[in-house]
Short mmCIF file of C-alpha atoms in Angstrom, two decimals:
data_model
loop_
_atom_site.label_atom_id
_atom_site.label_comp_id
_atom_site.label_asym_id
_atom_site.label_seq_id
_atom_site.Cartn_x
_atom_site.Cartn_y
_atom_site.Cartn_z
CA UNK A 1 -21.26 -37.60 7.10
CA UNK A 2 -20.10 -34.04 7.56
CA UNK A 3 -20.09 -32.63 10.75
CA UNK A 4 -20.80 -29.00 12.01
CA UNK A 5 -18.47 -27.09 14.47
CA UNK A 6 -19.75 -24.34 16.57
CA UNK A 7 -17.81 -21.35 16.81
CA UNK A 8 -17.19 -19.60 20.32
CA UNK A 9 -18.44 -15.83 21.07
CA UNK A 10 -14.52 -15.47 21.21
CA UNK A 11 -14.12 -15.30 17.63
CA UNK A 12 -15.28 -12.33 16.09
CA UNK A 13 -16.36 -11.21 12.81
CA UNK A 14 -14.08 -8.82 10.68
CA UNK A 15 -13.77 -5.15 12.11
CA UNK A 16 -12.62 -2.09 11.66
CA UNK A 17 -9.26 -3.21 12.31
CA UNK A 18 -9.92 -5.83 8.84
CA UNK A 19 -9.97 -9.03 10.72
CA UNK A 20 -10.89 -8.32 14.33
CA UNK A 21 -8.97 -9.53 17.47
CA UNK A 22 -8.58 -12.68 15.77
CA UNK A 23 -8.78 -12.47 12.11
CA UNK A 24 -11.64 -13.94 9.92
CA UNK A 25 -10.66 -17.20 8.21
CA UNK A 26 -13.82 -18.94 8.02
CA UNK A 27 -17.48 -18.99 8.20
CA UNK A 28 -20.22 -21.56 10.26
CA UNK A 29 -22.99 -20.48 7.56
CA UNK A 30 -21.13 -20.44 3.88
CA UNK A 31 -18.24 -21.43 1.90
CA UNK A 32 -16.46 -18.21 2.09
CA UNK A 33 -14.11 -16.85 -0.99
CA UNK A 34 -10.38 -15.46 -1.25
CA UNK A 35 -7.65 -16.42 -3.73
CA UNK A 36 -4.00 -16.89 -3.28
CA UNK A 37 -2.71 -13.09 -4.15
CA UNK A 38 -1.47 -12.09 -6.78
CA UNK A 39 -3.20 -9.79 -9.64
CA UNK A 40 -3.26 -8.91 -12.68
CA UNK A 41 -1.29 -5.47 -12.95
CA UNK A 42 -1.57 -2.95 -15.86
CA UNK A 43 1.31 -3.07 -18.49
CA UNK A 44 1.78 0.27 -17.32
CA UNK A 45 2.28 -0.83 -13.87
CA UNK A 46 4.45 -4.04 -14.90
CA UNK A 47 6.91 -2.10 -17.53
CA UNK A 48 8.05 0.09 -14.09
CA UNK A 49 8.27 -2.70 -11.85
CA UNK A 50 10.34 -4.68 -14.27
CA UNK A 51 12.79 -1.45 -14.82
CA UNK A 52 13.88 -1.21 -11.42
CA UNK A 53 13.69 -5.11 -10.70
CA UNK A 54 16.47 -5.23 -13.88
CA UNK A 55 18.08 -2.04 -12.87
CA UNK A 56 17.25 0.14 -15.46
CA UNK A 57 16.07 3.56 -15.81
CA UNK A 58 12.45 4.58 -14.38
CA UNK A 59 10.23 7.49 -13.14
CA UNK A 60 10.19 6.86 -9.30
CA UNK A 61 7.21 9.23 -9.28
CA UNK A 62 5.14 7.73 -11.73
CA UNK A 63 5.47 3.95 -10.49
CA UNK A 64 4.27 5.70 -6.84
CA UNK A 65 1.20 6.85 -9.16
CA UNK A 66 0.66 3.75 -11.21
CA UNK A 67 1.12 1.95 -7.96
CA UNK A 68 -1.63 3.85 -6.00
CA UNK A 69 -4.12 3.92 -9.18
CA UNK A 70 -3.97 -0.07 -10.01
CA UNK A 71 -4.00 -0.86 -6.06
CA UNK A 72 -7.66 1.10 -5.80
CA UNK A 73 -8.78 -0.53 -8.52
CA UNK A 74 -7.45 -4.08 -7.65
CA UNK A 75 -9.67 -3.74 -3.67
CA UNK A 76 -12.52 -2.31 -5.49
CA UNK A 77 -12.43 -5.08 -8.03
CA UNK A 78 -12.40 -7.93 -5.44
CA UNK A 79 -15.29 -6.65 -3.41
CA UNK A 80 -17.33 -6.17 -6.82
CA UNK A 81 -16.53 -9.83 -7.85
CA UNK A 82 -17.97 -10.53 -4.35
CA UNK A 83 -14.85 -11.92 -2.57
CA UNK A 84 -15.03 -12.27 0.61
CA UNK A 85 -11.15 -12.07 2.06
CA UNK A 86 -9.02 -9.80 0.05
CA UNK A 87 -5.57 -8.49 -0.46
CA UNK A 88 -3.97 -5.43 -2.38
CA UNK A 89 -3.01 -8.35 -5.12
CA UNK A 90 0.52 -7.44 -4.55
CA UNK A 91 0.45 -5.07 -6.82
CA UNK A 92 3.54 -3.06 -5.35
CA UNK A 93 5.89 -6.20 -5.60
CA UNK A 94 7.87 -7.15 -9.02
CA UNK A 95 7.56 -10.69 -7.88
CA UNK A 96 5.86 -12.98 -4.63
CA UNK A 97 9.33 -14.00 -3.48
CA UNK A 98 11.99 -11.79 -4.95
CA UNK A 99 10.59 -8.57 -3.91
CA UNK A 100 12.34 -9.42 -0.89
CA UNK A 101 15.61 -8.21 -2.03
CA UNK A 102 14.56 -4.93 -1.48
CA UNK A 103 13.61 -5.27 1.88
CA UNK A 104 16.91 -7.12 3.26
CA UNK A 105 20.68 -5.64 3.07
CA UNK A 106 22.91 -8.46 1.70
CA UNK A 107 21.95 -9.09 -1.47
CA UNK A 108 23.98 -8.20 -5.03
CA UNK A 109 25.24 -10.09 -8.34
CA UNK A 110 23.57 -13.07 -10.01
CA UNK A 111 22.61 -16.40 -9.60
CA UNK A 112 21.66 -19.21 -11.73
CA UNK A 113 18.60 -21.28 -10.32
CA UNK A 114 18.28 -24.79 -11.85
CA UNK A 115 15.88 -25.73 -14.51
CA UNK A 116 12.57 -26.95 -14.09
CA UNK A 117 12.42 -31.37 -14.62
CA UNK A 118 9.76 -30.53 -16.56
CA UNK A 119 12.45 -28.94 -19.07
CA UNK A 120 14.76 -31.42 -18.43
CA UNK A 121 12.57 -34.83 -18.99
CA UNK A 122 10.61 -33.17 -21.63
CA UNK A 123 12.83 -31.34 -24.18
CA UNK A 124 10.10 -30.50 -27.11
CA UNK A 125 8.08 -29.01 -24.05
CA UNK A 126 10.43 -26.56 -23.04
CA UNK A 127 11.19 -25.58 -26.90
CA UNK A 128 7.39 -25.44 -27.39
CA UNK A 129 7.60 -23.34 -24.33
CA UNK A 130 10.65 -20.53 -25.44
CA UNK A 131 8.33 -20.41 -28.65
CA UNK A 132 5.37 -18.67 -26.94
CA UNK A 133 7.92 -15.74 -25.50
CA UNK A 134 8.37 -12.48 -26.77
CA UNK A 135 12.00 -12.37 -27.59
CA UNK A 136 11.93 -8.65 -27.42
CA UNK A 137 10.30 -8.49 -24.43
CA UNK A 138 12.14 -7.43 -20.88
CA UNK A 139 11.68 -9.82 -17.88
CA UNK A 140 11.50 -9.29 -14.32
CA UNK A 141 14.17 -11.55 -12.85
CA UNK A 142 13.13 -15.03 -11.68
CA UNK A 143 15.83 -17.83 -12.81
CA UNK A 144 18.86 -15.34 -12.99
CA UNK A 145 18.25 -14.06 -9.41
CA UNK A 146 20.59 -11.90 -6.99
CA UNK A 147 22.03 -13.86 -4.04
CA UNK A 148 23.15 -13.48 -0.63
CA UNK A 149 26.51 -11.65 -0.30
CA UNK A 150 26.55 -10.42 3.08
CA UNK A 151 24.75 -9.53 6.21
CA UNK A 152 21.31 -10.34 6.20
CA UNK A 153 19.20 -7.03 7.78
CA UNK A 154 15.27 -5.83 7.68
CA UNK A 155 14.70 -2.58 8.50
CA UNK A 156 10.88 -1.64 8.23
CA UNK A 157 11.33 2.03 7.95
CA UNK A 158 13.40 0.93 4.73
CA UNK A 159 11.71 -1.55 3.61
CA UNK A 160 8.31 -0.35 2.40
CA UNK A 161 6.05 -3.00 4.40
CA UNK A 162 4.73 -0.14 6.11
CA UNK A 163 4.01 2.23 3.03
CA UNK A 164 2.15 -1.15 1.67
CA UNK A 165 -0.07 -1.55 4.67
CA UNK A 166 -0.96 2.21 4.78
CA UNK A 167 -1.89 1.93 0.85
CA UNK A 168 -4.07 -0.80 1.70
CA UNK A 169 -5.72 0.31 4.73
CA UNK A 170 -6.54 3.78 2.78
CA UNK A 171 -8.71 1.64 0.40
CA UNK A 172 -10.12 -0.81 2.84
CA UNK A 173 -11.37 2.87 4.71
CA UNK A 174 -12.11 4.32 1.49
CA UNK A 175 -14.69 1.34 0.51
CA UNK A 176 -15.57 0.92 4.32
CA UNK A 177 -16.84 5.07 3.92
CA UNK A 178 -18.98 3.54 1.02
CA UNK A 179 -20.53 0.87 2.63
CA UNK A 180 -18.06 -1.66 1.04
CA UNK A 181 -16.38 -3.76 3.70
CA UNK A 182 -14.91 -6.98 3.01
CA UNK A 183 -15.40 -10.23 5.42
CA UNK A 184 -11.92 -10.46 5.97
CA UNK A 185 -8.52 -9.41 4.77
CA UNK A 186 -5.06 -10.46 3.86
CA UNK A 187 -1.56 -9.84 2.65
CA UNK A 188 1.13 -12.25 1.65
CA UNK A 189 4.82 -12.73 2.31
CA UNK A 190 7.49 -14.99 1.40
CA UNK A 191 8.74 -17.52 4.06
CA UNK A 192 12.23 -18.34 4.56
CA UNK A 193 12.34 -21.49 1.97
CA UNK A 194 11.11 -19.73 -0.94
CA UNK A 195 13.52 -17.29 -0.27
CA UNK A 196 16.53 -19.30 0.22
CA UNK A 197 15.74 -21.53 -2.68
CA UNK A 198 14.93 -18.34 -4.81
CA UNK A 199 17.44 -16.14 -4.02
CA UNK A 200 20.60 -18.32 -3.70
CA UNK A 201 23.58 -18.56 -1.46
CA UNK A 202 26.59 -17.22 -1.69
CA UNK A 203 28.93 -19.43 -1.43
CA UNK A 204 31.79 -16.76 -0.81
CA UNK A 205 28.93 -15.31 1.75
CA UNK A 206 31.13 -14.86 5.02
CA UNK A 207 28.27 -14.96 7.29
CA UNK A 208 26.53 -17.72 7.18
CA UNK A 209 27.65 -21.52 6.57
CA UNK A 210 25.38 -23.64 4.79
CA UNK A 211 21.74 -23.41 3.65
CA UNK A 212 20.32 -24.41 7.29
CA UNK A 213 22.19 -20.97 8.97
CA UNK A 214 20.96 -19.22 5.58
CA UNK A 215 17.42 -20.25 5.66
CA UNK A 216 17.41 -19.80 9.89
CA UNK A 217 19.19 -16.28 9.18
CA UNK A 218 16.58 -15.29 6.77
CA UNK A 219 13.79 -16.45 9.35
CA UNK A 220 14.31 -13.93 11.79
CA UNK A 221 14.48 -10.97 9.14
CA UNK A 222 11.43 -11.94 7.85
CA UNK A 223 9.93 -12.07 11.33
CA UNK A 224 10.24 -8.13 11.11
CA UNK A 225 7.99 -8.03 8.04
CA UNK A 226 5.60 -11.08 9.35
CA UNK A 227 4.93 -9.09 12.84
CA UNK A 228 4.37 -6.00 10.74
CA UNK A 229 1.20 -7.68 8.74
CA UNK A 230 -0.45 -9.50 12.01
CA UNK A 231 -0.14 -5.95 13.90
CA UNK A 232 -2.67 -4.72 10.98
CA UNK A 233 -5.04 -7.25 11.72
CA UNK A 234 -5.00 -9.19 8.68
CA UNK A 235 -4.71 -12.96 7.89
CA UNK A 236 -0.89 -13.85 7.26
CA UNK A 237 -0.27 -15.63 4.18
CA UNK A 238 3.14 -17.51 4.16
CA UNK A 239 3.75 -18.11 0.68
CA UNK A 240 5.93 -21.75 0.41
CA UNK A 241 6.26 -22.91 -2.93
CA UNK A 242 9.23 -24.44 -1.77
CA UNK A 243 7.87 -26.69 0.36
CA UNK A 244 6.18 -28.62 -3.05
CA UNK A 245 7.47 -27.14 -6.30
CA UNK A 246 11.48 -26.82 -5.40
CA UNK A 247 11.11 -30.55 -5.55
CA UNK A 248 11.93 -30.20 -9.44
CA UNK A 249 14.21 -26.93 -9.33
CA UNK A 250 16.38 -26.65 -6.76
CA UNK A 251 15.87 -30.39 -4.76
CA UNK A 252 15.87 -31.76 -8.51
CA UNK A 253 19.16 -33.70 -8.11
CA UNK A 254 17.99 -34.76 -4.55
CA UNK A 255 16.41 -37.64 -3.65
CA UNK A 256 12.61 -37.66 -1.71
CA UNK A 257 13.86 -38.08 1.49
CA UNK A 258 16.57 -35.43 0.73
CA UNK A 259 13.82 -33.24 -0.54
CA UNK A 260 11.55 -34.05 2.48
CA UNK A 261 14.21 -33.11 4.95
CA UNK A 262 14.42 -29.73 3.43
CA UNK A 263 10.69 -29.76 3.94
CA UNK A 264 11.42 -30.09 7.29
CA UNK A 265 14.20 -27.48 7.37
CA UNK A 266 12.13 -24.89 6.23
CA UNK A 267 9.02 -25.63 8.36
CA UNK A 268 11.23 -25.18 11.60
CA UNK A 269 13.21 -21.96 10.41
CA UNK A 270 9.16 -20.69 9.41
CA UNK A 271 7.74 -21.80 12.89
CA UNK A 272 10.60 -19.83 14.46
CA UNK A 273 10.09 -16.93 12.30
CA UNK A 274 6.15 -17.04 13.33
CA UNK A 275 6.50 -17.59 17.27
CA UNK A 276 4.92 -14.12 17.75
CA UNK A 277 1.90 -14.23 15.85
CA UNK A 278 -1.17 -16.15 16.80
CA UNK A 279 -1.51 -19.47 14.83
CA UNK A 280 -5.10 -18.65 13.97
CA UNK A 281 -4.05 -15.40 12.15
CA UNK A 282 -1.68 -17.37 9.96
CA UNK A 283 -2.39 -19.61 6.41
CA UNK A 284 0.39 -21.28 4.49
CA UNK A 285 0.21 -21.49 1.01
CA UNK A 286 1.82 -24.47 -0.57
CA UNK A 287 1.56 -24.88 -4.90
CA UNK A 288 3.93 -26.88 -7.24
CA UNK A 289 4.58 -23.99 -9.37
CA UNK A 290 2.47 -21.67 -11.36
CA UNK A 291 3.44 -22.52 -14.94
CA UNK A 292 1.42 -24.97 -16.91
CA UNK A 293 3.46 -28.00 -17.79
CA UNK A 294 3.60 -31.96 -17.33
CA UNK A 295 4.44 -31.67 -13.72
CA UNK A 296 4.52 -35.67 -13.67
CA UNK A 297 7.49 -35.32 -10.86
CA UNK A 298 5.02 -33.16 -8.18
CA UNK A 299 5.09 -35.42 -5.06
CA UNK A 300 1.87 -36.35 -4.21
CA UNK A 301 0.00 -34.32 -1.26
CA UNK A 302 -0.85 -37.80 0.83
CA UNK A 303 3.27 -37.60 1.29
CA UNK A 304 3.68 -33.87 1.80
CA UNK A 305 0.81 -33.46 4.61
CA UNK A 306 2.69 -35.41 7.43
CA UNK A 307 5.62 -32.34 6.99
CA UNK A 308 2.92 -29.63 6.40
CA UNK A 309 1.34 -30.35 9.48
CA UNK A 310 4.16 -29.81 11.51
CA UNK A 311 3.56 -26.23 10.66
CA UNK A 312 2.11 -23.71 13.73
CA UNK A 313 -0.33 -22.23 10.73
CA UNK A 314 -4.14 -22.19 10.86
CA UNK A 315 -4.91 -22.75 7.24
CA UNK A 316 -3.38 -24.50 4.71
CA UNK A 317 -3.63 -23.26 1.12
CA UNK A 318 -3.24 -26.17 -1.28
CA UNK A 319 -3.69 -26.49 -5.12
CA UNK A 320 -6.16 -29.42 -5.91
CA UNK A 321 -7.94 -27.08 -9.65
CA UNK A 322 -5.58 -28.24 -12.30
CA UNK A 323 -5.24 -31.54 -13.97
CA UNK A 324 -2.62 -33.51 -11.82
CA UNK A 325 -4.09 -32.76 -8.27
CA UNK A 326 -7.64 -32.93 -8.86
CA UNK A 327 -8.04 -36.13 -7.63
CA UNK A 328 -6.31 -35.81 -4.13
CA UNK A 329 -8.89 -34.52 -1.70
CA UNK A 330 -9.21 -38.77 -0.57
CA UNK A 331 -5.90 -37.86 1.42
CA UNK A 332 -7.95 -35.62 3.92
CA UNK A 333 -9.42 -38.67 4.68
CA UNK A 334 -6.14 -40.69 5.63
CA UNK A 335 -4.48 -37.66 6.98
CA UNK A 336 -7.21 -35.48 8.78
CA UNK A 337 -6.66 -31.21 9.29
CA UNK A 338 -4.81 -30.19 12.72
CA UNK A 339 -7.06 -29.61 15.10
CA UNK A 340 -9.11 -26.24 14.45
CA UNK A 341 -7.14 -26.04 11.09
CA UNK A 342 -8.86 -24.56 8.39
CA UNK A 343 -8.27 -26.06 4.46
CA UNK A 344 -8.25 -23.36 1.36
CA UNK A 345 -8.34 -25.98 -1.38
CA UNK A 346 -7.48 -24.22 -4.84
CA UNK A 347 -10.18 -24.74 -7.10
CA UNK A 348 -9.30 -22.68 -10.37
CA UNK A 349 -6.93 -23.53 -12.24
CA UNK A 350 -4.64 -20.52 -12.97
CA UNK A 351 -2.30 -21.50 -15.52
CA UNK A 352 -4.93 -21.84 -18.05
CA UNK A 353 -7.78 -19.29 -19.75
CA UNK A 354 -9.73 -21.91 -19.85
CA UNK A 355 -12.80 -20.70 -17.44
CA UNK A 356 -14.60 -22.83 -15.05
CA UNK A 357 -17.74 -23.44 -15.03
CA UNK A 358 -19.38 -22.41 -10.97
CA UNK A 359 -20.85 -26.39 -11.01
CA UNK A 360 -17.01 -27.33 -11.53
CA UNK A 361 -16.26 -25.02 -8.71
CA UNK A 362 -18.84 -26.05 -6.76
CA UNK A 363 -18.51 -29.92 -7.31
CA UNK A 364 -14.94 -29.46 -6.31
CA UNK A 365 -15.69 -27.31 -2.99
CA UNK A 366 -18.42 -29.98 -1.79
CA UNK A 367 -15.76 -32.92 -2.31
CA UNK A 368 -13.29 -30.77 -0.09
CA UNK A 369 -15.97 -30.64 2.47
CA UNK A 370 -16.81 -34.10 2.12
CA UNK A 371 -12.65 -35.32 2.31
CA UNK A 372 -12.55 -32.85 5.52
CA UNK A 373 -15.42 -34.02 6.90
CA UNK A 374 -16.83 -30.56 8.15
CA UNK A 375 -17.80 -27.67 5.85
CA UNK A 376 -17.24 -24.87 7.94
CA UNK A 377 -13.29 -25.68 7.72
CA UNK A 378 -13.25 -25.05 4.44
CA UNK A 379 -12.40 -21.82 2.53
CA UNK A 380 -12.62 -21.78 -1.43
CA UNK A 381 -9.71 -20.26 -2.86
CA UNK A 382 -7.34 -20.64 -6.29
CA UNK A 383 -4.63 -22.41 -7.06
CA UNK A 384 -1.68 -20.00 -7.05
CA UNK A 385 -1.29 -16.62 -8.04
CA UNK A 386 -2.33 -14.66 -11.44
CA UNK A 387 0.11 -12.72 -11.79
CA UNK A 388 2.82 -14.11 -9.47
CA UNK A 389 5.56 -12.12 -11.43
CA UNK A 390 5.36 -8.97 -12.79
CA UNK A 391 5.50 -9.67 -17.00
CA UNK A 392 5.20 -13.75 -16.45
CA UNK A 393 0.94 -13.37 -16.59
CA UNK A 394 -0.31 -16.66 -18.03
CA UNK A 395 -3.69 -15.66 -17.59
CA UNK A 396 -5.57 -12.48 -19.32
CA UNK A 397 -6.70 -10.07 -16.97
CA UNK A 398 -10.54 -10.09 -18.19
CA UNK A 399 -10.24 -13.75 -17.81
CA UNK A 400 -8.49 -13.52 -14.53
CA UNK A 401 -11.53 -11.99 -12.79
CA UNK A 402 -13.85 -13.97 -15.29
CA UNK A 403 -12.18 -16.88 -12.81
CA UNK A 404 -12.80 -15.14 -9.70
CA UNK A 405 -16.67 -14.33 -10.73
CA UNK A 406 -16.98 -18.39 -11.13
CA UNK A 407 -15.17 -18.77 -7.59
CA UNK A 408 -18.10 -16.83 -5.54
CA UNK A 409 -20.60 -17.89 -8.20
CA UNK A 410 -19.49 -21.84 -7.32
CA UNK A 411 -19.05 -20.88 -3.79
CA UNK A 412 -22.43 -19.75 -3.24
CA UNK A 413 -23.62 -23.58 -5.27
CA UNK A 414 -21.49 -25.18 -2.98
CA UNK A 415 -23.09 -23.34 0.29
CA UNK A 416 -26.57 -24.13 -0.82
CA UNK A 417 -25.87 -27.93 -0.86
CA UNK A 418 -23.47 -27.96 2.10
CA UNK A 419 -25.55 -25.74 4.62
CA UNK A 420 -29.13 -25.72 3.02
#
């Protein structure tokens, strides 16, 4: 039987600082809305981002404008699909996790990263696969990455987290001046893992060992970049794709237990990044990678929530709207939330332009609730990103918000038949 929990006077709606004293993450009425953000970005916008990711020629001045133009219309697009916490969809970053080379000192040349095991165990998959892509097409850089070379240093002045906040608090004020205010807000980052496993490690890098000292090293940069976002008043996302999907790229070779060590690794370097910012402000976003393939090698959640856990979060962002996870909300059961935890359970699929129907959505929101036990810790969200890197869209824009529109449309099903 679901159960209720009340909510203290000490936990404020969203404010004029876009989350309050403690940032919204929940309702005790409705199923509230976000996604996981990422989205979709003009051609325009992607062609410039992709330039300077690759090193190439661009107008400075007119990325700054493309920039400013697709981040008003990404805010005003999420409160007209009727979200209820938004983000500025990243739309200043060429990628969720290596946009961070432009924020550290240290990194140069090129790595390899590994192949998926989807490529590798299913061979007519991945030729079906380089098919579909536009051989004359330019790329922003995800498998041939930079890597660490030297000293690892954030410097926020340099870095552009601040010029990021300020664009998106000018369009949070400039909807709030129209009566538009959202329930809640947040913006992303990448956590030390994804970054590690993403951007490699040197292994002529004089300053740091191994990939413990590396991922530790990269922890308390980051913590520059995480304090920044909380001091905003917004909902930290911690994006860790590592922490599922580098099971079959870069902990392909490894065995579980290898793989779940690393797990561990990486929660402890991201807990000691996050020791300044209140765990209630914080979710962590875990997905098995945003590409639509077998994924028959994706360790099962019932295994990864003992190590997730261990996490000082308050949310947990997990994809359960595709094919091979749908059927894991049971482990909730097993393995209940932390204490005062809150669960975002993806339910759209984003690898696919196939659009759910708001019953689906709904359907799969109410067995969330159900697996939780308590309806008011739940948060509806999607799966992953849609547009996690700049020119890698699998999704088509229209359809992209076509998914979002189901989202609040299943959400507000879902409400109806959890709260009456």
């Amino acid at each position: 039987m679901l159960q209720t929990r009340a909510v203290t006077s000490d936990q404020p709606r969203a404010s004029r600082r876009y989350g309050g004293e403690v940032p919204l993450q929940n309702s005790t009425d409705r199923i509230l809305t976000t996604h996981t953000g990422s989205l979709p970005r003009t051609p325009e916008l992607t062609a410039l981002l992709v330039a300077r990711d690759q090193g190439a020629a661009y107008d400075e001045r007119a990325l700054r404008e493309e920039t400013a133009a697709v981040l008003a219309r990404t805010v005003d697009a999420q409160l007209d699909v009727g979200l209820d916490v938004v983000n500025d969809g990243e739309v200043p970053r060429v990628g969720f996790s290596t946009y961070i080379r432009e924020r550290l000192s240290g990194f140069g040349g090129t790595g390899h990263r590994k192949p998926t095991l989807d490529s590798v165990k299913f061979p007519e998959y991945a030729a079906f696969q380089a098919r579909q892509i536009d051989e004359g097409a330019t790329f922003a850089r995800v498998w041939d990455t930079p890597v660490a070379q030297g000293f690892l240093e954030y410097d926020p002045e340099r870095a552009g987290i601040r010029e990021d906040l300020d664009g998106f608090a000018r369009e949070l004020d400039r909807n709030a001046a129209a009566g538009r205010t959202p329930a809640g807000t947040f913006l992303s980052a990448a956590t030390p893992g994804i970054v590690a496993t993403t951007l490699l490690l040197d292994e002529q890098n004089p300053h740091y060992r191994d990939h413990r000292e590396y991922v530790f090293a990269l922890a308390e940069q980051l913590r520059v970049e995480y304090e920044e976002i909380a001091a905003r008043g917004h909902v930290l996302q911690l994006d860790a794709p590592d922490l599922a999907m580098e099971r079959v790229i870069h902990f392909g070779d490894a065995s579980l237990d290898e793989f779940l060590a690393a797990v561990d690794l990486h929660v402890d370097a991201l807990n000691h990044a996050l020791r300044n910012i209140p765990k209630e402000q914080t979710r962590l976003h875990v997905c098995y990678g945003n590409w639509q393939g077998p994924h028959q090698d994706d360790v099962p959640v019932d295994v990864l929530l003992p190590h997730l856990y261990r996490a000082e979060v308050g949310a947990f962002s997990i994809p359960f709207g595709n094919p091979r996870h749908a059927h894991e909300f049971p482990a909730f059961r097993d393995l209940p939330l932390p204490e005062d935890a809150v669960l975002v359970p993806g339910v759209i699929d984003v690898t696919t332009n196939y659009l759910e129907h708001p019953q689906l959505v709904a359907n799969r929101i109410v067995e969330a609730a159900e697996a939780v036990g308590d309806p008011t810790r739940v948060v509806a969200g999607t799966d992953c990103g849609l547009a996690t890197f700049a020119s890698y869209e699998f999704v088509a824009s229209d359809v992209a918000w076509a998914k979002l529109r189901a989202l609040v449309e299943g959400a507000e099903i879902a409400s109806r038949r959890l709260f009456g």
